[in-house]
Coordinates of C-alpha atoms in Angstrom, one line a residue:
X1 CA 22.3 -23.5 89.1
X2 CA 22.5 -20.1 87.7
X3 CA 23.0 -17.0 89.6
X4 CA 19.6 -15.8 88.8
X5 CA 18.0 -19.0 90.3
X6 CA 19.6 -18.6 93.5
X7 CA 17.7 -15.1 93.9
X8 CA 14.7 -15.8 95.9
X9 CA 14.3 -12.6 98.0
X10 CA 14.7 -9.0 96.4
X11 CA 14.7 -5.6 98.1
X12 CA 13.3 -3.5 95.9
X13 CA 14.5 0.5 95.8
X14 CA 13.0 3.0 93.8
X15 CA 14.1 6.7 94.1
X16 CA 12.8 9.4 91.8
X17 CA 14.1 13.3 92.3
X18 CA 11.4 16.6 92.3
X19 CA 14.5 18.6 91.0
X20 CA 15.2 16.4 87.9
X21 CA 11.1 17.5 87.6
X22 CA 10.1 13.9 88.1
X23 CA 6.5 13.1 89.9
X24 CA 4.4 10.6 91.7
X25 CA 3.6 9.3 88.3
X26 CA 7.5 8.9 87.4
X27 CA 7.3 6.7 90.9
X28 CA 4.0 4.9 90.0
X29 CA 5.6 4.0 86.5
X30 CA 9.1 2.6 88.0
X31 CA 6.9 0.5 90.9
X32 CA 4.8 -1.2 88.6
X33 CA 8.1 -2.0 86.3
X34 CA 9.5 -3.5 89.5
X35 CA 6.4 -5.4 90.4
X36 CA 5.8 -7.0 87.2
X37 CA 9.7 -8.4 87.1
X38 CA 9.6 -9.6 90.5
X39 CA 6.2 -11.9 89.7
X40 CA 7.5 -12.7 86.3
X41 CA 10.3 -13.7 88.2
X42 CA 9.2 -15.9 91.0
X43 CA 10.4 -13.7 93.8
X44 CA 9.8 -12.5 96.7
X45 CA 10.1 -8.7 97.4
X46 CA 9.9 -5.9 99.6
X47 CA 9.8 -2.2 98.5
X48 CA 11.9 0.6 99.9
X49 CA 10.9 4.4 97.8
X50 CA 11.5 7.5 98.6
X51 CA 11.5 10.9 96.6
X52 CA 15.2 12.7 97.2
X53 CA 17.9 13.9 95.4
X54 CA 20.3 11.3 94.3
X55 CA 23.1 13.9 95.2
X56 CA 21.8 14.0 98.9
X57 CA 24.0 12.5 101.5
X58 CA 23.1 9.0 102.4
X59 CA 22.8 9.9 106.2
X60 CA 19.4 11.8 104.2
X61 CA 18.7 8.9 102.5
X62 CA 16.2 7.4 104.7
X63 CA 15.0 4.3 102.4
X64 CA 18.4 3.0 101.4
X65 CA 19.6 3.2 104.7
X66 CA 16.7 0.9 105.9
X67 CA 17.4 -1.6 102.8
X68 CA 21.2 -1.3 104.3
X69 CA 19.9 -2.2 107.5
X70 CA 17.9 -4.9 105.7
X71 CA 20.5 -6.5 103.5
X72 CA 20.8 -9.9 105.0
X73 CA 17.2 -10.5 103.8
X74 CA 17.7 -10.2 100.4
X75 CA 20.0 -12.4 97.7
X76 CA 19.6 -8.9 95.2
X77 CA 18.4 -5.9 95.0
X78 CA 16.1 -4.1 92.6
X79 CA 16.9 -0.7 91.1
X80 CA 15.6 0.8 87.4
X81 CA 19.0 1.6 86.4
X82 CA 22.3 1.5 88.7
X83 CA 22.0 5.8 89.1
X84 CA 18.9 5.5 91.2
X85 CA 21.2 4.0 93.5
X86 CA 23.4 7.2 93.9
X87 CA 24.8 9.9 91.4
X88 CA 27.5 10.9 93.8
X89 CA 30.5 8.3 93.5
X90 CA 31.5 8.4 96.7
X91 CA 28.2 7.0 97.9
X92 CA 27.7 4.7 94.9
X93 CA 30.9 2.7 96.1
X94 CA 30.0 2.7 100.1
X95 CA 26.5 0.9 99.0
X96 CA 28.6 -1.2 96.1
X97 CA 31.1 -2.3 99.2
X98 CA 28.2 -3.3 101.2
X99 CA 26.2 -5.9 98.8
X100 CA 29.4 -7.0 97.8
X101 CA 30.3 -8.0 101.2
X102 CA 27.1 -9.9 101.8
X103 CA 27.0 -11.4 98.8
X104 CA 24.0 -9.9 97.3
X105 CA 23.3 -8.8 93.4
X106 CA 22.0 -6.3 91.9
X107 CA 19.1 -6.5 89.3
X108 CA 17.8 -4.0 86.7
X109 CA 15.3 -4.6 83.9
X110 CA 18.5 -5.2 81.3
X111 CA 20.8 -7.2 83.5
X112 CA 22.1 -8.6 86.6
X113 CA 25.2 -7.0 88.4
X114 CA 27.0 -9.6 90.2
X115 CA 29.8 -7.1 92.2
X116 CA 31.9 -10.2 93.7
X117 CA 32.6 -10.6 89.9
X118 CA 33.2 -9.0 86.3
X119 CA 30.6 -6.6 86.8
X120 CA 32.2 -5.0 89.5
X121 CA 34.4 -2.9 86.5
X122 CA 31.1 -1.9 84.7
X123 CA 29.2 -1.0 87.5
X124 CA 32.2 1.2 88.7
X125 CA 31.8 2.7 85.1
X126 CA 28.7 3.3 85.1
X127 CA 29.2 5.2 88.7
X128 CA 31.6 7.2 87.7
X129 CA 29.6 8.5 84.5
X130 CA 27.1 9.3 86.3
X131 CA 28.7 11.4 88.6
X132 CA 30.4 13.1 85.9
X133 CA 27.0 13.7 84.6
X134 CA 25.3 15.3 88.0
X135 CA 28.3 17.6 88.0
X136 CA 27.0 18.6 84.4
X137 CA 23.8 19.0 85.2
X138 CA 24.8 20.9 88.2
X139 CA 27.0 23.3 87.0
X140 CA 24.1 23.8 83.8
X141 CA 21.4 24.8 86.2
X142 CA 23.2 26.7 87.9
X143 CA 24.2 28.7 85.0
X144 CA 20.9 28.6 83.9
X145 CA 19.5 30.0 87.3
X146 CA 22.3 32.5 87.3
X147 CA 20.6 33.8 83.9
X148 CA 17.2 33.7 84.6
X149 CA 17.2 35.3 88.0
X150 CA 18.8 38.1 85.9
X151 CA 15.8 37.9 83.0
X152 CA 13.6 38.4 86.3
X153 CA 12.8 34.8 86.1
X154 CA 11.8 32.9 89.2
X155 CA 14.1 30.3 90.1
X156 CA 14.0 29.6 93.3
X157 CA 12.0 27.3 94.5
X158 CA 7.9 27.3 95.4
X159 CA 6.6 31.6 94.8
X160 CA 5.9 33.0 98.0
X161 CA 2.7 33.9 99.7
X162 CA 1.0 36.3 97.4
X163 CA 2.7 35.1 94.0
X164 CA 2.3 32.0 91.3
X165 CA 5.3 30.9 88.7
X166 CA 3.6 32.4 85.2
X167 CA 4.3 30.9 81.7
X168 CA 7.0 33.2 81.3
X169 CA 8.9 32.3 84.2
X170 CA 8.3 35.1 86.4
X171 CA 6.1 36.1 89.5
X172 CA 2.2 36.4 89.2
X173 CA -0.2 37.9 91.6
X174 CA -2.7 35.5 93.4
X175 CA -5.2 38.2 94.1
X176 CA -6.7 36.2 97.0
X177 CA -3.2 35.6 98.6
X178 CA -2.4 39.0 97.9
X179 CA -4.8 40.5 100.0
X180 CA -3.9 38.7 102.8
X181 CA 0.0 39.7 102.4
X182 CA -1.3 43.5 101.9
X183 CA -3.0 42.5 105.2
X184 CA 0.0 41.5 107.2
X185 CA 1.9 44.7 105.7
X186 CA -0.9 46.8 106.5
X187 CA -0.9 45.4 110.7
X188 CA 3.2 45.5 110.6
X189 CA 2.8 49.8 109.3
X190 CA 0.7 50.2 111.8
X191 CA 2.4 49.1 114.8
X192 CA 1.1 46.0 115.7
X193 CA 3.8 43.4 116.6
X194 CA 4.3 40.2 115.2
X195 CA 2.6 37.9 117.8
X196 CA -0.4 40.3 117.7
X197 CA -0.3 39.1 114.2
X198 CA -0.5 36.4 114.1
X199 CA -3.5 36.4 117.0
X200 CA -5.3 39.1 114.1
X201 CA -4.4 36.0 111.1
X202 CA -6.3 33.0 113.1
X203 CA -8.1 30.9 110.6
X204 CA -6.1 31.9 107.6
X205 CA -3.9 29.7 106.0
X206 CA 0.1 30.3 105.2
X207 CA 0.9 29.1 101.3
X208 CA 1.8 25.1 102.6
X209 CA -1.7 25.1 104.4
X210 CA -0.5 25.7 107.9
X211 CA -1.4 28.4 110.0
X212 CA 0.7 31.3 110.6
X213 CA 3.5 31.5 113.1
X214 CA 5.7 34.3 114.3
X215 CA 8.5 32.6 111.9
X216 CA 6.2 32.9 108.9
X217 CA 5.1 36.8 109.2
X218 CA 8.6 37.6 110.4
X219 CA 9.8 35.9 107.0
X220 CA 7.1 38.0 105.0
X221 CA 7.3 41.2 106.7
X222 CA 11.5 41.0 105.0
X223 CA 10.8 39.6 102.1
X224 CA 11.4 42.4 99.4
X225 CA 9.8 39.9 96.4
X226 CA 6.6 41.7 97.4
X227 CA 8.4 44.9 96.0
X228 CA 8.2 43.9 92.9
X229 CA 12.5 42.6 93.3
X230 CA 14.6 39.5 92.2
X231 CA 17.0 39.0 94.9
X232 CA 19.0 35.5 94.3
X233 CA 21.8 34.3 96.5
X234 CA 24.7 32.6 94.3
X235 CA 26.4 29.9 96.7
X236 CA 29.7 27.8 96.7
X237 CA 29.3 24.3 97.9
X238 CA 30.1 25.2 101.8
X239 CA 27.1 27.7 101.7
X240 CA 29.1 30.7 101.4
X241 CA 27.4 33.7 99.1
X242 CA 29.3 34.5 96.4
X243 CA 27.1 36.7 94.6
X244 CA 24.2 38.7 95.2
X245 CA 21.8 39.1 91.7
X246 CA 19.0 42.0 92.5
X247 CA 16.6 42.9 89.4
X248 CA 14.0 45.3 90.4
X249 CA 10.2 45.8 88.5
X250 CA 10.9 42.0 87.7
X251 CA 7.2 41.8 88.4
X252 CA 4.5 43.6 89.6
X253 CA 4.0 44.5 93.3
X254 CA 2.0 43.7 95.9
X255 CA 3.0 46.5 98.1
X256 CA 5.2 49.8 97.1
X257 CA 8.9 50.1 98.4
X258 CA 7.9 52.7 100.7
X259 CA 5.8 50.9 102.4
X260 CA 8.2 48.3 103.3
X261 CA 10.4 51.0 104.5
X262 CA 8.4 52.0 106.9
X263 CA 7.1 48.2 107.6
X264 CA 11.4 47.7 108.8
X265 CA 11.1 50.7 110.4
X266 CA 8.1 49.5 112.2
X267 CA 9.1 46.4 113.5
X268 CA 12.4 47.2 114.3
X269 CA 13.4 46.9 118.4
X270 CA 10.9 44.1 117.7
X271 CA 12.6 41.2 117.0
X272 CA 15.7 42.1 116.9
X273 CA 18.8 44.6 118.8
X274 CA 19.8 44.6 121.9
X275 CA 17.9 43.8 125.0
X276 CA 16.5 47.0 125.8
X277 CA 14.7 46.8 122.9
X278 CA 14.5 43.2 122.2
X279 CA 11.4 42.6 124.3
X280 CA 8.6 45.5 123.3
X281 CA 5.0 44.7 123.8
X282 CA 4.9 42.4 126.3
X283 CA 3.5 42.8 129.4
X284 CA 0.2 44.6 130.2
X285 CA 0.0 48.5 129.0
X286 CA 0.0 50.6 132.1
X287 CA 1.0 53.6 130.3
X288 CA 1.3 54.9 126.8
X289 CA 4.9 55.1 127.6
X290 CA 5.9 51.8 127.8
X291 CA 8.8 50.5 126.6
X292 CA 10.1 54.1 125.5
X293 CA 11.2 55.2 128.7
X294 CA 15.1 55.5 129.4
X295 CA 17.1 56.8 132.1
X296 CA 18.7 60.2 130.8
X297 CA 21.3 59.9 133.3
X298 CA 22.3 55.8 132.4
X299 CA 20.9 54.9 129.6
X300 CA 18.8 52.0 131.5
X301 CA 15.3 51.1 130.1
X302 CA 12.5 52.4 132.9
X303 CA 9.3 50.6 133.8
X304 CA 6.1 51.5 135.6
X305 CA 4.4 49.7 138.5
X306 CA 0.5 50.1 140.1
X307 CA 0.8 51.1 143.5
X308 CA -0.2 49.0 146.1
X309 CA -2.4 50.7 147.9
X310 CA -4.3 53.0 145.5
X311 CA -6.0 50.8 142.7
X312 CA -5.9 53.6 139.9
X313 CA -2.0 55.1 140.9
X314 CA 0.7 54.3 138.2
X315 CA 4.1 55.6 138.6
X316 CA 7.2 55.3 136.5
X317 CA 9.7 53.3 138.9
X318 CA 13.0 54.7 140.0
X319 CA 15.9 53.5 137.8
X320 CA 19.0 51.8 139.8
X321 CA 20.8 54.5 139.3
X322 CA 19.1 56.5 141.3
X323 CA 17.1 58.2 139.0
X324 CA 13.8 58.6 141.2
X325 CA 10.5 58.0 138.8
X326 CA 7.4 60.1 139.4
X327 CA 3.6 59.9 139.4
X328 CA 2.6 58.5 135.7
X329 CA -0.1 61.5 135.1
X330 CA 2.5 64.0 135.6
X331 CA 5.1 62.5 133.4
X332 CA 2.3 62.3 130.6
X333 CA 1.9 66.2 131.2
X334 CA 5.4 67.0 130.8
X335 CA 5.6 64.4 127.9
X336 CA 2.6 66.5 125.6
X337 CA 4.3 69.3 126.3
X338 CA 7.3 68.4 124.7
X339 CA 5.5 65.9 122.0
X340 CA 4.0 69.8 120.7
X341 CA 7.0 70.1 119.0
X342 CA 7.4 67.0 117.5
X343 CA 4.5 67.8 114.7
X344 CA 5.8 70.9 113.7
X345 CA 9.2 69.6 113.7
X346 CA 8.1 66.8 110.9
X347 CA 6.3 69.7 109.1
X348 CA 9.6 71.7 108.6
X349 CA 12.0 68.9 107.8
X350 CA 9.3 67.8 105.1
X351 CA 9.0 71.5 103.4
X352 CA 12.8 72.0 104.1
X353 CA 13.5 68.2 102.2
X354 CA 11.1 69.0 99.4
X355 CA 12.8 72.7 98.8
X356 CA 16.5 71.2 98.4
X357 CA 17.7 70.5 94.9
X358 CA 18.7 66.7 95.5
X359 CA 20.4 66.6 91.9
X360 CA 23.9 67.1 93.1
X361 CA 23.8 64.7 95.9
X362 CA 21.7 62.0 93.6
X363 CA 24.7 62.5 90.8
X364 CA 27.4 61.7 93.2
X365 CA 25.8 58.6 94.2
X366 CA 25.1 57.6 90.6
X367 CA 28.6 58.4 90.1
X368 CA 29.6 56.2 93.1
X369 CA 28.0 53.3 91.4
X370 CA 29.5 53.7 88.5
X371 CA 32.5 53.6 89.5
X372 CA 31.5 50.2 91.9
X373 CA 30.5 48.3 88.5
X374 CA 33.8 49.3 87.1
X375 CA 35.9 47.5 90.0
X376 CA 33.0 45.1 89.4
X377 CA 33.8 44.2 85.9
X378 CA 38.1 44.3 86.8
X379 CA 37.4 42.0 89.9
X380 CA 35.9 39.2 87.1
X381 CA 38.4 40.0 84.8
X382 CA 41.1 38.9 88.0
X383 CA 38.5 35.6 88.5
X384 CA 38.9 35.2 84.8
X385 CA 42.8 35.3 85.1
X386 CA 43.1 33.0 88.1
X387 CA 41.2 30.3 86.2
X388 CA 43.5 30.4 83.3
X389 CA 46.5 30.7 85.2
X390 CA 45.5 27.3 87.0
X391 CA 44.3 25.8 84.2
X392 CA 47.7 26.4 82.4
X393 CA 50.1 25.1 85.7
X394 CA 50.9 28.9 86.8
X395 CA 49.1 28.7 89.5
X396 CA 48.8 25.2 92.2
X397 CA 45.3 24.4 93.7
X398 CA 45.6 25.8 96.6
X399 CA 47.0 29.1 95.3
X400 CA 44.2 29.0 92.9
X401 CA 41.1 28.6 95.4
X402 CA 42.5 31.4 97.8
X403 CA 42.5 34.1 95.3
X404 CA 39.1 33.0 93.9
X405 CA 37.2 32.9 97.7
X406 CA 39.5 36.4 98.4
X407 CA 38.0 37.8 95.3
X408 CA 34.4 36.5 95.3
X409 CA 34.2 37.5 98.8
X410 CA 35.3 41.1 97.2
X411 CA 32.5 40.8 94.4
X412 CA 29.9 40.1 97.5
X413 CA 31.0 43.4 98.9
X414 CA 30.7 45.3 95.7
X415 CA 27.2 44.0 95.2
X416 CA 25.6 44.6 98.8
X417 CA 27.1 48.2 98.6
X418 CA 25.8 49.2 94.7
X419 CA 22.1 47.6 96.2
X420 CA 22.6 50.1 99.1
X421 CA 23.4 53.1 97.1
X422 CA 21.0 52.0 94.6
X423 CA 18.4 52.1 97.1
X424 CA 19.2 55.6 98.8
X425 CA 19.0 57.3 94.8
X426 CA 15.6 55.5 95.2
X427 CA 14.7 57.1 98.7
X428 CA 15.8 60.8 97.5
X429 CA 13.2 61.1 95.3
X430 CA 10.6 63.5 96.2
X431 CA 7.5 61.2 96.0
X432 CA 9.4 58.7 99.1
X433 CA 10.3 61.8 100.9
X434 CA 6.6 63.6 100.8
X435 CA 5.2 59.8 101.9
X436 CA 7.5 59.0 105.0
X437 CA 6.8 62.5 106.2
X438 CA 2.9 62.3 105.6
X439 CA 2.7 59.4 106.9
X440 CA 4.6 60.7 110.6
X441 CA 2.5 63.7 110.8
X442 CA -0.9 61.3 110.1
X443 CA 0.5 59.3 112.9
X444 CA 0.8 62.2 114.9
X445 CA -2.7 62.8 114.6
X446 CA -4.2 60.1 114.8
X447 CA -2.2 59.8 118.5
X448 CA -4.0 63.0 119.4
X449 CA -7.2 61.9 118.3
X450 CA -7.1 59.1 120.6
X451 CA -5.4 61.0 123.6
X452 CA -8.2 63.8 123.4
X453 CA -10.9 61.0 124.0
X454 CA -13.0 61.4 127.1
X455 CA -12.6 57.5 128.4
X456 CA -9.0 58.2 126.3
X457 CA -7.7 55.5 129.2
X458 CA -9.6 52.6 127.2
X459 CA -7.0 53.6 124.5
X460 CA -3.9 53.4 125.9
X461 CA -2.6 50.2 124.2
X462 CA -3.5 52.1 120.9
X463 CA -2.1 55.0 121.9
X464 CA 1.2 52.9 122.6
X465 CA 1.4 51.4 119.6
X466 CA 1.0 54.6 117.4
X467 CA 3.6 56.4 119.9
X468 CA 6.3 53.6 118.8
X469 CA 6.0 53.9 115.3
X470 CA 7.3 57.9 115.2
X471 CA 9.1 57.7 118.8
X472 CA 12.8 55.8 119.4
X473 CA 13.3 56.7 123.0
X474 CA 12.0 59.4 125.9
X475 CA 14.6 59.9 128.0
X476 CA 14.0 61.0 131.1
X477 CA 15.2 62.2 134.5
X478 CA 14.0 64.1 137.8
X479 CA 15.8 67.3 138.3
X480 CA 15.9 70.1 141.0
X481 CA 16.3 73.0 138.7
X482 CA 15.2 74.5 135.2
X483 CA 17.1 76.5 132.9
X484 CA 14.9 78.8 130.8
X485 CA 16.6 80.8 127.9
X486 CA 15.3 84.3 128.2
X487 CA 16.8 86.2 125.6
X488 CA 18.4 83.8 122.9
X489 CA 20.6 86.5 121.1
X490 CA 22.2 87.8 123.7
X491 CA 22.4 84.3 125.9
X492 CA 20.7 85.0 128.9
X493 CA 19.1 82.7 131.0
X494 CA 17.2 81.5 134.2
X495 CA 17.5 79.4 136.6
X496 CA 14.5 77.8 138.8
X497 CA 14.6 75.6 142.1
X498 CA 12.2 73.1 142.3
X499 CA 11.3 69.5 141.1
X500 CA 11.0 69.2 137.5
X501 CA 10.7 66.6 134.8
X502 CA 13.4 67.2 132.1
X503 CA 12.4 64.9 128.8
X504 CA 14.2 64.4 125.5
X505 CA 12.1 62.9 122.6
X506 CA 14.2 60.9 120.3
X507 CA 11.8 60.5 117.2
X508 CA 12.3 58.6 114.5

């Protein structure tokens, strides 16, 4: 009896990869192969597919591992060529070690591998080119993804919310997509937190269908693609960032850089910081303070409290450190009285930025950069070196790998601080600086608008929320005397005994 007419039962496995740009009809195609040798056959069969990388770990490979499971079923298994199996070697022999031990075959359209025998060497072969090829492959899409990301190309993966791969590679608006982006930007400016968010997004749709979660607008709200910027991560094979590749006007944006400025700005203390600021917004809004109060004498974060027996009181509670709080009214009189100043303030730093020549300070930094690509270029001149100096026996492996990590992790460096500097040239230029101040003194007004309200009390979440996005911190602290300057030239001043509120707005 031949070896093919003892097969009676076959598990068949079919694998086909997304990132070799295979599809469901690659997978359709490969089944009905299998199916029509299995009946022209005789045999029995049972199929395990899935779609995954042949380079995956097997503890990933879900199917194969089932088939594994399964092996004393079967007298062969069924693959479309002996790579579908695994293109890592490694693998490729741990499944090989397996159907050898329990005597089971493998078929493919061309021939049957019998590994207990003088296939074993071919099949080993075979493995082994294959896994030279991945490495090939590998190391040519990564050099290829390494070029196009600088080209502006999109190579990374599905476009995000707002944006389509075009012909040419790179990013294309999907107006309807778009909108809603400009949307989420739009609630983020304006101070509305993430959860509150997603609450305003119910019934829309994230790109994958779902609906939105704090995860997914916190994703969008840093993602600086909208900006019209490439920014691709180059990684080693533990995960490590090597280099940074950042081309801006790669495509057109969905929202201006200076509105993602102030976007960072807004939702900063948000979701991240430390825990006095960690946790803004939640909670009911008993004052338009809430949140920025802070102890001027500790540094603690100070809360307010209804009183107990008068429905309407609020007061701002005592910190621990003794710090006694006060009636909420009063400390809302004390706090316009010092918030006057903040508007004019804006005003003058906005005229005074706008009158400064900002050519010396912008040449500097251009010069700084300069000089940054230059260590740039010697630092992968040294990578250069190392590789030769290995490759000719100078230097041993381990000697090798050290000075590359040491210097790649010196390239990373470079790169993050020529994006940094490259982005402050950007934020001297007078059309950001006339927009971040315009946009704080609107703020301030439209605060005002809403304080000056008759039934203004309906508004005090609003006015909370617009009070965040131009305010750090208030500190605060009760005090039993006030020193007024009387004469500022000459240094005179007086003091008065009482009970006073002493405030310090930090804007900003």
């Amino acid at each position: 009896m031949t070896v093919a007419n003892m097969v009676k039962n076959v598990g068949v496995y079919l694998r086909i990869s997304r990132e070799s740009g295979e599809g469901r009809d690659t997978l359709l195609s490969h089944r009905t192969i299998a199916e029509r040798y299995c009946r022209d056959k005789g045999y029995s069969y049972k199929i395990y597919e899935e779609v995954i990388s042949g380079a995956k770990d097997i503890e990933e490979r879900q199917s194969l591992n089932q088939l594994l499971i399964d092996i004393q079923m079967y007298e062969a298994i069924f693959v479309i060529s002996t790579d579908r199996i695994s293109r890592d070697n490694y693998y490729t022999q741990y499944v090989a070690k397996v159907l050898a031990d329990n005597d089971v075959y493998i078929l493919t359209p061309e021939k049957l591998y019998d590994l207990n025998g003088d296939d074993r060497l071919m099949f080993d072969m075979l493995g082994a080119m294959s896994s030279q090829e991945l490495r090939l492959i590998a190391k040519r899409q990564k050099r290829g993804k390494r070029e196009g990301a600088k080209r502006g190309e999109w190579v990374q993966g599905v476009p995000p919310l707002g944006y389509t791969r075009g012909k040419e590679k790179k990013l294309e608006i999907v107006e309807s997509e778009a909108n809603l982006v400009r949307m989420i930007f739009n609630y983020a400016e304006s101070g509305y937190g993430i959860q509150s968010i997603v609450t305003k997004l119910e019934g829309h749709k994230t790109k994958a269908g779902n609906q939105f979660t704090n995860t997914a607008i916190y994703t969008i709200l840093n993602n600086k693609t909208y900006t019209g910027s490439i920014i691709y991560n180059i990684k080693d094979k533990k995960g490590k960032i090597t280099e940074t590749i950042v081309m801006k006007n790669a495509h057109e944006a969905i929202i201006t850089n200076e509105q993602f400025k102030s976007v960072q700005q807004a939702i900063k203390g948000r979701m991240s910081g430390d825990m006095d600021t960690r946790n803004r917004s939640k909670g009911k809004v008993l004052s338009m303070l809430k949140d920025l109060l802070y102890c001027k004498e500790c540094g603690l974060k100070m809360g307010f409290r209804k009183d107990s027996k008068q429905k309407d009181a609020i007061y701002l509670k005592s910190c621990k450190c003794g710090n006694r709080g006060i009636v909420e009214h009063q400390l809302i009189t004390s706090f316009i009285s010092e918030f006057e100043f903040l508007q004019g303030f804006y005003q003058n730093e906005w005229e005074n930025a706008l009158k400064s020549s900002q050519s010396v300070s912008k040449d500097t930094l251009l010069q700084q950069v300069a000089e940054l690509n230059k260590s740039q270029d010697k630092l992968n001149t040294r990578l250069s070196r190392a590789k030769d100096a290995y490759l000719d026996g100078v230097f041993s492996k381990e000697e090798y790998l050290k000075s590359k990590n040491d210097i790649e992790a010196e390239l990373t460096k470079l790169s993050n601080a020529i994006n940094d500097l490259q982005e402050q040239v950007e934020s001297m230029d007078k059309d950001s600086i006339s927009s971040e101040y315009k946009s704080k003194i609107e703020k301030i007004e439209q605060f005002y608008k809403l304080y000056n309200k008759e039934d203004s009390q309906q508004y005090l979440e609003e006015c909370n929320r617009i009070l965040k996005l131009i305010i750090n911190k208030v500190y605060y602290a009760r005090v039993d005397e006030k020193v007024t300057i009387t004469s500022p030239l000459e240094g005179y001043t007086e003091v008065e005994q009482g009970d006073f509120v002493d405030l310090f707005i930090e804007s900003k």
